[in-house]
Amino acid sequence: MGSGPPGSLLLLLLSSLLLVSNTVKCATGESSFIIDTVGLSILPKDNVQSGTEVKIRCDARVSSSNISQLGYLFEFMRDGVEIHTANTTEDSTYYEINPARAVDSGNYQCKVSVKNKRKFSNTKTLDVKGLQTPILHLNNSTPYESEEFKVTCSAPDEKGSLTFNFYKTFRDGQPQRIKKQRSTNNFLETTVTLSHIGDCFLSCDYEIILVSGPTSSNVSNEIQVKVKELNIVPYMTILPNDIYEPDIIEVTCKVQIHLADIEIFLLKDRAVLNRTTGKPLIHRFRPKPTDSGELICKTEWRNVQKENYKTLKVKEVFSKPQLHLEPVDVFEGERFRLNCSVKVFFPQMFDPKTLKYHLYKDGTQLISSATYVAVADRNRNGIYSCKVEGTRISTSFHKESETVTVKAKVPVSDPVLNVVGGKIFVGKGFQLICHSHTGTFPIVYTLFTHNGKKMIRKL
Ligand SMILES: *[C@@H]1O[C@H](CO)[C@@H](O)[C@H](O)[C@H]1NC(C)=O
Ligand SMILES: *[C@@H]1O[C@H](CO)[C@@H](O)[C@H](O)[C@H]1NC(C)=O
Ligand SMILES: *[C@@H]1O[C@H](CO)[C@@H](O)[C@H](O)[C@H]1NC(C)=O
Ligand SMILES: *[C@@H]1O[C@H](CO)[C@@H](O)[C@H](O)[C@H]1NC(C)=O
Ligand SMILES: *[C@@H]1O[C@H](CO)[C@@H](O)[C@H](O)[C@H]1NC(C)=O
Ligand SMILES: *[C@@H]1O[C@H](CO)[C@@H](O)[C@H](O)[C@H]1NC(C)=O
């Protein structure tokens, strides 16, 4: 290892470095200067028309002793925000605004830094008068009703963020604002739609927020727009004219004019049955009588929608089956009869000989027949229904009845009459009970008294 600690050598080196830099500082005489004043002026004047060339000038006056060259850092601020800096050896500089626009209006100030000293100037207000009248462009001056088209409002001479307004004016009417939108540029391209068929005029203007408050431009050129009616009401047919189940029908929806991107919908009870784009819609299906109702053809092109409707009436050739139970109140041990029947409404359109009957008990087929006769007991209790199948033009279709519940009743047994407590006392009230062991409610009890009167209770 060496003779002394390495730290002492480093300390020695550092102190000699300090000595050297101190010598340099004294030699250039850096500390002997003072910034006397900093002045700001606006040229040619602080109140100009838009488009004028404006210079913001900043002058520093510095007193010093034997300093050949000083470096000046100028910082320009508008409304407290730095907008420009300049490093120079001159004691004055300027910030040029060419051409000046309304957005350049504001309170200007500059700051001068020389070495470690700095000084602010006075504040001066620049007021730039006038906003450019905007220019309106449309990409289509004969749009269809509700068709979107492009509108562009621009003020190419302006700077900053502008808020644009678009107006619509009818002949002899007041302008109505139809859109207001902020832009980060000096133009705004957007889309509008007009729904009122006929002529109107479009125009635009813009607003700009200045320190002094919001200002509006003059209104742009007016452009006449002719809004055309769009006849896309669909034409609709349903074939055949008279529809009997289970016919296949054909529904057609089409529009007179050809538009490649028109959409045609066939709707029923807010459900889309079919849809096409740019061509007629032909939809075939087999409706049920319960599908009778309104069929709607709806067209949509861009934002325009039109519709037409026709009533669909599907005639039933035979009714929904009815399942009859006889007698309605069946007692255990008695015969009951279930029969399934339909009404045929149009014998000329449908041959009743094609009808086939099926009876079901608790969901499983019992017999293929219209009637069922049996003796009621617990095992025959259940839920019965029937299905009837018919065939028309080689197509079979079927219908189901509502369910019928068979629940055999138990007959009443011979009644028994008892006295409550088993004894009757002379001069005291007493209670009698008439009672049947078995029997399904309702049960009617009749009590015959000594004087031939009857007392009846229904339970
Ligand atoms: C000014 O500086 C020059 C060279 O840097 C030096 O020769 C001269 O003596 C200085 N004068 C005074 C008054 O310090
Ligand atoms: C101006 O000059 C100084 C010293 O040379 C430097 O530190 C500073 O970064 C410069 N500023 C700009 C904005 O150029
Ligand atoms: C006009 O602009 C709209 C909306 O951007 C566009 O759909 C349409 O095709 C344009 N029309 C023309 C003629 O360029
Ligand atoms: C703005 O409109 C006013 C009043 O119509 C008019 O005097 C002025 O010249 C217009 N300004 C511009 C920039 O066109
Ligand atoms: C739906 O419409 C298209 C176009 O008309 C057609 O080709 C198609 O067969 C239709 N669907 C049905 C189920 O009819
Ligand atoms: C079925 O019952 C109904 C009503 O009781 C009756 O009118 C009809 O004739 C019966 N049909 C058959 C096939 O028994």
Coordinates of C-alpha atoms and ligand atoms in Angstrom, one line a residue:
M1 CA 0.0 0.0 0.0
G2 CA 1.0 3.7 -0.5
S3 CA 2.4 6.1 2.1
G4 CA -0.6 8.4 2.8
P5 CA -4.4 8.2 2.5
P6 CA -5.6 8.8 -1.1
G7 CA -8.2 11.3 0.1
S8 CA -5.6 14.0 0.8
L9 CA -4.4 14.0 -2.7
L10 CA -7.9 14.5 -4.1
L11 CA -8.5 17.5 -1.8
L12 CA -5.3 19.1 -3.0
L13 CA -6.4 18.8 -6.6
L14 CA -9.8 20.2 -6.0
S15 CA -8.5 23.3 -4.2
S16 CA -6.1 24.1 -7.0
L17 CA -9.0 23.8 -9.5
L18 CA -11.0 26.4 -7.5
L19 CA -8.0 28.7 -7.5
V20 CA -7.8 28.6 -11.3
S21 CA -11.5 29.3 -11.9
N22 CA -11.5 32.2 -9.5
T23 CA -8.7 33.7 -11.4
V24 CA -10.6 33.5 -14.7
K25 CA -13.7 35.1 -13.2
C26 CA -11.8 38.1 -11.9
A27 CA -10.0 38.5 -15.2
T28 CA -13.2 38.9 -17.2
G29 CA -14.8 41.2 -14.7
E30 CA -18.1 39.3 -14.8
S31 CA -19.6 40.7 -11.6
S32 CA -19.3 44.3 -12.6
F33 CA -22.5 44.9 -14.6
I34 CA -26.1 45.9 -13.9
I35 CA -29.3 45.6 -16.0
D36 CA -30.7 49.2 -15.7
T37 CA -33.9 48.9 -17.7
V38 CA -35.8 46.5 -20.0
G39 CA -38.3 48.1 -22.4
L40 CA -41.0 46.6 -24.6
S41 CA -42.5 48.3 -27.6
I42 CA -45.0 47.2 -30.3
L43 CA -44.3 48.4 -33.8
P44 CA -45.8 49.9 -35.8
K45 CA -48.5 50.4 -33.1
D46 CA -50.4 48.4 -30.5
N47 CA -53.7 48.7 -32.3
V48 CA -53.6 47.2 -35.9
Q49 CA -55.8 45.7 -38.5
S50 CA -55.6 41.9 -39.1
G51 CA -52.8 41.2 -41.7
T52 CA -50.4 43.9 -40.5
E53 CA -46.8 43.0 -39.9
V54 CA -46.1 43.5 -36.2
K55 CA -42.8 43.5 -34.3
I56 CA -42.6 43.2 -30.5
R57 CA -39.3 44.8 -29.6
C58 CA -37.4 44.3 -26.4
D59 CA -34.5 46.6 -25.4
A60 CA -32.1 46.0 -22.5
R61 CA -29.9 48.7 -21.2
V62 CA -26.9 47.4 -19.2
S63 CA -24.1 49.3 -17.5
S64 CA -20.8 47.4 -17.1
S65 CA -17.1 47.8 -16.4
N66 CA -14.7 46.7 -19.1
I67 CA -16.8 43.8 -20.4
S68 CA -16.2 43.3 -24.1
Q69 CA -19.2 40.9 -24.8
L70 CA -22.2 40.0 -22.7
G71 CA -24.7 37.2 -23.6
Y72 CA -28.4 38.2 -23.4
L73 CA -31.2 35.8 -23.2
F74 CA -34.5 37.4 -24.2
E75 CA -37.8 35.6 -23.4
F76 CA -41.1 36.9 -24.8
M77 CA -44.4 36.2 -23.2
R78 CA -48.0 36.7 -24.2
D79 CA -50.6 36.5 -21.4
G80 CA -48.0 35.0 -19.1
V81 CA -47.1 32.2 -21.5
E82 CA -43.6 32.0 -23.1
I83 CA -43.9 32.3 -26.9
H84 CA -40.3 33.0 -28.1
T85 CA -36.7 33.1 -26.8
A86 CA -33.6 34.5 -28.3
N87 CA -29.9 34.2 -27.3
T88 CA -27.8 37.1 -28.6
T89 CA -24.9 39.4 -27.8
E90 CA -27.0 42.4 -28.9
D91 CA -28.8 44.3 -26.2
S92 CA -32.1 44.4 -28.2
T93 CA -34.1 42.0 -30.3
Y94 CA -37.6 41.6 -31.6
Y95 CA -40.3 39.0 -32.1
E96 CA -42.0 39.3 -35.5
I97 CA -45.7 38.5 -36.1
N98 CA -46.4 38.5 -39.8
P99 CA -49.3 38.7 -40.5
A100 CA -50.8 39.5 -37.2
R101 CA -54.3 37.9 -36.6
A102 CA -56.9 38.4 -33.9
V103 CA -55.6 35.4 -32.0
D104 CA -52.3 37.3 -31.6
S105 CA -54.0 40.0 -29.5
G106 CA -53.0 40.0 -25.8
N107 CA -50.6 41.3 -23.2
Y108 CA -47.0 41.1 -24.1
Q109 CA -44.0 41.2 -21.8
C110 CA -40.3 40.3 -22.1
K111 CA -37.6 39.2 -19.7
V112 CA -33.9 39.7 -20.1
S113 CA -31.3 37.4 -18.4
V114 CA -27.6 38.3 -18.4
K115 CA -25.5 35.7 -16.6
N116 CA -27.3 35.3 -13.2
K117 CA -29.3 38.6 -13.4
R118 CA -32.8 39.0 -14.9
K119 CA -35.3 41.8 -15.3
F120 CA -38.8 42.0 -16.7
S121 CA -40.1 44.7 -19.0
N122 CA -43.3 46.7 -18.8
T123 CA -46.4 45.0 -20.3
K124 CA -48.1 46.2 -23.5
T125 CA -51.4 45.2 -25.0
L126 CA -51.6 44.3 -28.7
D127 CA -55.1 44.6 -30.2
V128 CA -55.5 43.0 -33.7
K129 CA -58.8 44.0 -35.2
G130 CA -60.9 42.1 -37.7
L131 CA -61.6 38.4 -38.4
Q132 CA -61.5 36.9 -41.9
T133 CA -64.9 36.2 -43.4
P134 CA -65.0 32.4 -43.7
I135 CA -65.6 30.5 -46.9
L136 CA -68.2 27.7 -47.1
H137 CA -67.9 24.7 -49.4
L138 CA -70.4 21.8 -50.0
N139 CA -69.7 18.5 -51.7
N140 CA -73.3 18.3 -52.9
S141 CA -75.7 21.1 -53.4
T142 CA -78.6 18.8 -54.5
P143 CA -78.8 16.2 -51.8
Y144 CA -81.7 13.9 -51.2
E145 CA -83.8 14.5 -48.1
S146 CA -81.9 13.2 -45.0
E147 CA -78.8 12.4 -47.1
E148 CA -75.6 13.2 -45.5
F149 CA -73.3 15.6 -47.3
K150 CA -70.0 17.3 -46.5
V151 CA -69.8 20.9 -45.5
T152 CA -66.5 22.7 -45.0
C153 CA -66.1 26.1 -43.4
S154 CA -62.7 27.6 -43.5
A155 CA -60.8 30.8 -42.6
P156 CA -57.4 30.1 -44.0
D157 CA -55.9 33.4 -42.8
E158 CA -56.8 32.8 -39.1
K159 CA -54.7 31.0 -36.6
G160 CA -55.7 29.2 -33.4
S161 CA -58.7 27.1 -32.4
L162 CA -62.0 28.2 -33.8
T163 CA -65.6 27.2 -33.1
F164 CA -67.6 27.0 -36.3
N165 CA -71.4 27.5 -36.7
F166 CA -73.4 26.3 -39.7
Y167 CA -76.8 27.9 -40.5
K168 CA -79.7 27.1 -42.7
T169 CA -82.0 29.8 -44.0
F170 CA -85.3 29.4 -45.8
R171 CA -86.4 32.1 -48.3
D172 CA -87.6 35.1 -46.3
G173 CA -86.7 33.3 -43.0
Q174 CA -84.2 33.9 -40.2
P175 CA -81.0 31.8 -40.2
Q176 CA -81.3 28.7 -37.9
R177 CA -78.1 27.2 -36.6
I178 CA -77.9 23.5 -37.6
K179 CA -74.5 22.7 -36.2
K180 CA -71.9 24.1 -33.8
Q181 CA -68.5 22.4 -33.6
R182 CA -65.1 23.2 -32.2
S183 CA -62.0 22.8 -34.4
T184 CA -58.3 22.8 -33.5
N185 CA -57.6 24.2 -36.9
N186 CA -58.7 27.2 -39.0
F187 CA -61.2 25.0 -40.9
L188 CA -63.9 22.4 -40.1
E189 CA -65.2 19.7 -42.3
T190 CA -68.3 17.9 -41.1
T191 CA -71.5 16.4 -42.4
V192 CA -75.1 17.7 -42.3
T193 CA -78.4 16.4 -43.4
L194 CA -81.5 18.3 -44.4
S195 CA -84.9 16.8 -44.2
H196 CA -87.1 19.6 -45.6
I197 CA -87.7 19.1 -49.3
G198 CA -87.1 22.2 -51.4
D199 CA -84.7 25.1 -51.4
C200 CA -82.7 26.7 -48.6
F201 CA -79.4 28.5 -48.1
L202 CA -76.4 27.4 -46.0
S203 CA -73.8 29.7 -44.5
C204 CA -71.3 29.5 -41.7
D205 CA -69.3 31.7 -39.3
Y206 CA -66.9 31.1 -36.4
E207 CA -66.1 32.3 -33.0
I208 CA -62.7 32.9 -31.4
I209 CA -62.0 33.4 -27.7
L210 CA -59.6 36.2 -27.1
V211 CA -58.3 37.6 -23.8
S212 CA -60.8 40.4 -24.3
G213 CA -63.6 37.9 -24.7
P214 CA -65.3 35.9 -27.5
T215 CA -65.6 37.5 -30.9
S216 CA -67.6 36.3 -34.0
S217 CA -66.6 36.6 -37.6
N218 CA -68.8 37.9 -40.4
V219 CA -71.1 35.3 -42.0
S220 CA -69.6 33.4 -45.0
N221 CA -70.9 33.2 -48.5
E222 CA -74.4 31.7 -48.8
I223 CA -74.9 28.5 -50.9
Q224 CA -78.2 27.5 -52.3
V225 CA -79.2 23.9 -51.6
K226 CA -81.9 22.1 -53.4
V227 CA -83.1 19.1 -51.3
K228 CA -84.6 16.4 -53.5
E229 CA -87.4 14.0 -52.5
L230 CA -86.2 10.4 -52.4
N231 CA -88.9 8.1 -53.6
I232 CA -88.0 4.8 -52.2
V233 CA -91.4 3.8 -50.9
P234 CA -91.4 0.0 -51.4
Y235 CA -93.9 -1.6 -53.7
M236 CA -95.3 -4.8 -52.2
T237 CA -97.2 -7.9 -53.3
I238 CA -98.3 -11.0 -51.6
L239 CA -99.2 -14.1 -53.7
P240 CA -101.6 -15.9 -53.9
N241 CA -104.5 -13.5 -53.2
D242 CA -106.5 -16.0 -51.1
I243 CA -104.3 -17.9 -48.7
Y244 CA -105.4 -21.2 -47.1
E245 CA -103.2 -23.2 -44.7
P246 CA -100.7 -24.7 -45.5
D247 CA -100.1 -22.7 -48.7
I248 CA -96.6 -21.4 -49.5
I249 CA -96.8 -17.6 -50.1
E250 CA -94.5 -15.3 -51.9
V251 CA -93.9 -11.7 -50.6
T252 CA -92.2 -9.3 -52.9
C253 CA -90.7 -5.9 -51.8
K254 CA -89.1 -3.6 -54.4
V255 CA -88.4 0.0 -55.2
Q256 CA -88.8 1.9 -58.5
I257 CA -85.4 3.5 -58.6
H258 CA -82.2 1.6 -58.7
L259 CA -79.8 2.4 -55.8
A260 CA -76.9 0.0 -55.3
D261 CA -76.7 0.4 -51.6
I262 CA -80.4 0.5 -50.7
E263 CA -81.5 -2.0 -48.0
I264 CA -84.9 -3.7 -48.1
F265 CA -86.3 -5.4 -45.1
L266 CA -89.4 -7.6 -44.7
L267 CA -90.7 -7.3 -41.1
K268 CA -93.4 -8.9 -39.1
D269 CA -94.1 -8.0 -35.4
R270 CA -90.7 -6.3 -35.2
A271 CA -88.9 -9.4 -36.4
V272 CA -86.8 -9.3 -39.6
L273 CA -88.0 -12.1 -41.9
N274 CA -85.6 -11.4 -44.7
R275 CA -83.3 -8.6 -46.0
T276 CA -81.6 -7.7 -49.3
T277 CA -79.2 -5.0 -50.5
G278 CA -79.6 -3.3 -53.9
K279 CA -82.1 -5.8 -55.3
P280 CA -85.8 -6.7 -54.9
L281 CA -86.6 -9.0 -52.0
I282 CA -88.6 -12.1 -52.7
H283 CA -89.5 -14.2 -49.6
R284 CA -91.3 -17.5 -49.6
F285 CA -92.7 -19.1 -46.6
R286 CA -95.6 -21.2 -45.2
P287 CA -97.5 -19.0 -42.8
K288 CA -99.9 -20.4 -40.1
P289 CA -103.3 -18.9 -39.5
T290 CA -101.9 -17.4 -36.3
D291 CA -99.3 -15.6 -38.5
S292 CA -102.1 -13.4 -39.9
G293 CA -101.3 -9.7 -39.4
E294 CA -99.3 -6.9 -40.9
L295 CA -96.3 -7.6 -43.1
I296 CA -94.1 -4.5 -43.5
C297 CA -91.6 -3.8 -46.3
K298 CA -89.1 -1.2 -45.2
T299 CA -86.4 0.5 -47.2
E300 CA -83.4 2.3 -45.9
W301 CA -80.9 4.4 -48.0
R302 CA -78.4 6.4 -46.1
N303 CA -80.5 7.9 -43.4
V304 CA -83.8 7.8 -45.3
Q305 CA -86.4 5.2 -44.4
K306 CA -89.7 4.5 -46.1
E307 CA -92.2 1.7 -45.6
N308 CA -95.3 0.0 -46.9
Y309 CA -97.5 -2.7 -45.4
K310 CA -100.0 -5.3 -46.4
T311 CA -102.3 -7.4 -44.3
L312 CA -101.6 -11.1 -44.4
K313 CA -104.7 -13.3 -43.9
V314 CA -104.3 -17.0 -43.7
K315 CA -107.6 -18.9 -43.7
E316 CA -108.0 -21.9 -41.5
V317 CA -109.3 -24.9 -43.3
F318 CA -110.2 -26.7 -40.1
S319 CA -110.4 -25.5 -36.5
K320 CA -108.1 -26.2 -33.6
P321 CA -109.5 -29.5 -32.1
Q322 CA -111.8 -29.5 -29.2
L323 CA -111.6 -32.3 -26.6
H324 CA -114.9 -33.0 -24.8
L325 CA -115.2 -34.9 -21.6
E326 CA -118.6 -36.6 -20.9
P327 CA -119.8 -36.4 -18.2
V328 CA -118.0 -33.4 -16.9
D329 CA -118.1 -34.8 -13.3
V330 CA -116.9 -38.4 -13.5
F331 CA -117.2 -40.7 -10.5
E332 CA -115.0 -43.7 -9.9
G333 CA -116.4 -46.8 -11.4
E334 CA -118.5 -44.9 -14.0
R335 CA -117.9 -44.8 -17.7
F336 CA -116.6 -41.6 -19.2
R337 CA -116.0 -40.6 -22.8
L338 CA -113.5 -38.3 -24.4
N339 CA -114.1 -37.1 -28.0
C340 CA -111.9 -35.0 -30.2
S341 CA -113.6 -32.9 -32.9
V342 CA -112.7 -30.2 -35.4
K343 CA -114.8 -28.0 -37.6
V344 CA -114.0 -28.0 -41.3
F345 CA -114.5 -24.4 -42.7
F346 CA -113.7 -24.8 -46.4
P347 CA -114.7 -28.3 -47.5
Q348 CA -114.1 -27.2 -51.2
M349 CA -110.5 -26.4 -50.3
F350 CA -109.9 -29.3 -47.9
D351 CA -111.0 -32.9 -47.9
P352 CA -112.2 -33.8 -44.3
K353 CA -111.5 -37.5 -45.2
T354 CA -107.8 -36.8 -44.8
L355 CA -108.2 -36.0 -41.1
K356 CA -106.4 -38.3 -38.6
Y357 CA -107.0 -38.2 -34.9
H358 CA -104.6 -39.0 -32.1
L359 CA -105.4 -39.0 -28.3
Y360 CA -102.7 -38.5 -25.7
K361 CA -102.6 -39.1 -22.0
D362 CA -99.9 -37.4 -19.9
G363 CA -98.0 -36.7 -23.1
T364 CA -97.9 -40.2 -24.6
Q365 CA -100.1 -41.5 -27.3
L366 CA -103.1 -43.5 -26.1
I367 CA -105.0 -44.3 -29.3
S368 CA -105.3 -43.1 -32.9
S369 CA -108.9 -42.4 -32.8
A370 CA -111.2 -39.5 -32.2
T371 CA -113.0 -41.0 -29.2
Y372 CA -112.0 -42.8 -26.1
V373 CA -114.4 -44.6 -23.7
A374 CA -113.2 -46.0 -20.3
V375 CA -114.3 -46.7 -16.8
A376 CA -113.0 -44.1 -14.4
D377 CA -110.5 -45.1 -11.7
R378 CA -107.4 -43.7 -10.2
N379 CA -105.2 -45.0 -13.0
R380 CA -107.2 -43.2 -15.7
N381 CA -106.9 -39.9 -13.9
G382 CA -104.6 -37.7 -15.9
I383 CA -104.1 -34.9 -18.5
Y384 CA -105.6 -35.7 -21.9
S385 CA -105.1 -33.9 -25.2
C386 CA -105.6 -34.6 -28.9
K387 CA -103.8 -33.9 -32.1
V388 CA -105.5 -33.8 -35.6
E389 CA -103.6 -34.1 -38.8
G390 CA -104.9 -32.9 -42.1
T391 CA -103.5 -33.1 -45.7
R392 CA -103.9 -30.5 -48.4
I393 CA -102.1 -30.4 -51.7
S394 CA -99.8 -33.3 -50.5
T395 CA -98.8 -31.4 -47.4
S396 CA -99.8 -32.6 -44.0
F397 CA -100.1 -30.3 -41.1
H398 CA -101.5 -30.7 -37.6
K399 CA -103.2 -28.9 -34.8
E400 CA -103.4 -29.7 -31.1
S401 CA -106.2 -29.3 -28.6
E402 CA -106.1 -27.7 -25.2
T403 CA -105.6 -30.3 -22.4
V404 CA -108.5 -31.8 -20.4
T405 CA -107.9 -33.0 -16.9
V406 CA -109.8 -36.2 -15.8
K407 CA -110.0 -36.6 -12.0
A408 CA -112.6 -39.1 -11.0
K409 CA -114.7 -38.2 -8.0
V410 CA -115.5 -40.5 -5.1
P411 CA -119.2 -41.0 -4.4
V412 CA -120.6 -40.2 -0.9
S413 CA -121.1 -43.0 1.6
D414 CA -124.4 -43.5 3.6
P415 CA -124.5 -40.6 6.1
V416 CA -124.2 -41.2 9.9
L417 CA -126.1 -39.0 12.4
N418 CA -124.6 -38.4 15.9
V419 CA -125.3 -36.3 18.9
V420 CA -122.3 -34.3 20.2
G421 CA -121.5 -35.6 23.6
G422 CA -123.7 -38.6 23.1
K423 CA -126.6 -37.3 25.4
I424 CA -129.4 -34.8 25.2
F425 CA -130.8 -33.0 28.4
V426 CA -134.3 -31.7 28.6
G427 CA -134.4 -27.9 28.3
K428 CA -130.8 -27.7 27.1
G429 CA -129.5 -27.1 23.6
F430 CA -127.8 -29.9 21.7
Q431 CA -125.7 -30.4 18.5
L432 CA -126.2 -33.0 15.8
I433 CA -123.5 -34.1 13.3
C434 CA -124.4 -35.6 9.9
H435 CA -121.3 -37.1 8.4
S436 CA -120.2 -39.1 5.3
H437 CA -117.0 -41.2 5.4
T438 CA -116.0 -40.8 1.7
G439 CA -117.0 -38.5 -1.1
T440 CA -115.4 -35.7 -3.2
F441 CA -116.5 -32.2 -2.5
P442 CA -118.9 -30.4 -3.0
I443 CA -121.2 -32.4 -0.7
V444 CA -124.7 -31.2 0.2
Y445 CA -126.0 -32.3 3.6
T446 CA -129.7 -32.2 4.4
L447 CA -131.0 -32.6 7.9
F448 CA -134.7 -33.5 8.3
T449 CA -136.2 -32.4 11.6
H450 CA -139.2 -33.7 13.6
N451 CA -141.6 -31.0 12.2
G452 CA -140.8 -31.8 8.6
K453 CA -138.4 -28.8 8.2
K454 CA -135.1 -29.3 6.2
M455 CA -131.8 -27.7 7.0
I456 CA -129.3 -27.7 4.1
R457 CA -125.5 -27.2 4.3
K458 CA -123.2 -27.2 1.2
L459 CA -119.5 -28.2 1.9
Ligands
LIG1 C1 -9.8 46.1 -19.4 O1 -9.4 44.8 -19.9 C2 -8.2 44.8 -20.7 C3 -8.0 43.4 -21.3 O2 -9.0 42.5 -21.0 C4 -7.1 45.3 -19.7 O3 -6.0 45.4 -20.5 C5 -7.4 46.6 -19.1 O4 -6.5 47.0 -18.2 C6 -8.7 46.6 -18.4 N1 -9.2 47.9 -17.9 C7 -9.7 48.2 -16.7 C8 -10.0 49.6 -16.4 O5 -9.9 47.2 -15.9
LIG2 C1 -28.6 30.6 -24.3 O1 -27.2 30.6 -24.0 C2 -27.0 30.0 -22.8 C3 -25.5 30.2 -22.6 O2 -24.7 29.8 -23.7 C4 -27.4 28.6 -22.7 O3 -27.2 28.1 -21.4 C5 -28.9 28.5 -23.0 O4 -29.3 27.2 -23.0 C6 -29.2 29.2 -24.3 N1 -30.6 29.3 -24.4 C7 -31.3 29.1 -25.6 C8 -32.7 29.1 -25.5 O5 -30.6 28.8 -26.6
LIG3 C1 -70.3 14.0 -50.0 O1 -69.9 13.6 -48.6 C2 -70.7 12.6 -48.1 C3 -70.4 12.5 -46.6 O2 -69.0 12.3 -46.4 C4 -70.3 11.3 -48.9 O3 -71.1 10.2 -48.4 C5 -70.7 11.5 -50.3 O4 -70.3 10.4 -51.1 C6 -70.0 12.8 -50.9 N1 -70.6 13.1 -52.2 C7 -69.8 13.4 -53.2 C8 -70.5 13.7 -54.5 O5 -68.6 13.4 -53.1
LIG4 C1 -68.2 42.4 -41.9 O1 -69.5 42.9 -42.0 C2 -69.5 44.3 -41.7 C3 -71.0 44.7 -41.7 O2 -71.7 44.1 -42.8 C4 -68.7 45.1 -42.8 O3 -68.8 46.5 -42.6 C5 -67.3 44.6 -42.7 O4 -66.5 45.2 -43.8 C6 -67.2 43.1 -42.8 N1 -65.9 42.6 -42.6 C7 -65.2 41.9 -43.4 C8 -63.8 41.5 -43.0 O5 -65.6 41.6 -44.5
LIG5 C1 -84.6 -14.0 -48.7 O1 -84.5 -13.1 -49.8 C2 -83.6 -13.5 -50.8 C3 -83.5 -12.4 -51.8 O2 -84.7 -12.1 -52.3 C4 -84.0 -14.8 -51.4 O3 -83.0 -15.2 -52.3 C5 -84.2 -15.8 -50.3 O4 -84.7 -17.0 -50.9 C6 -85.1 -15.3 -49.3 N1 -85.3 -16.3 -48.2 C7 -86.4 -17.0 -48.1 C8 -86.5 -17.9 -46.9 O5 -87.4 -16.8 -48.9
LIG6 C1 -118.2 -35.2 -29.5 O1 -118.9 -34.5 -28.5 C2 -119.6 -33.4 -29.0 C3 -120.2 -32.6 -27.8 O2 -120.7 -33.5 -26.9 C4 -120.7 -33.8 -30.0 O3 -121.3 -32.7 -30.5 C5 -120.1 -34.6 -31.1 O4 -121.0 -35.1 -32.0 C6 -119.2 -35.7 -30.6 N1 -118.5 -36.3 -31.7 C7 -118.2 -37.6 -31.8 C8 -117.4 -38.0 -32.9 O5 -118.6 -38.4 -30.9

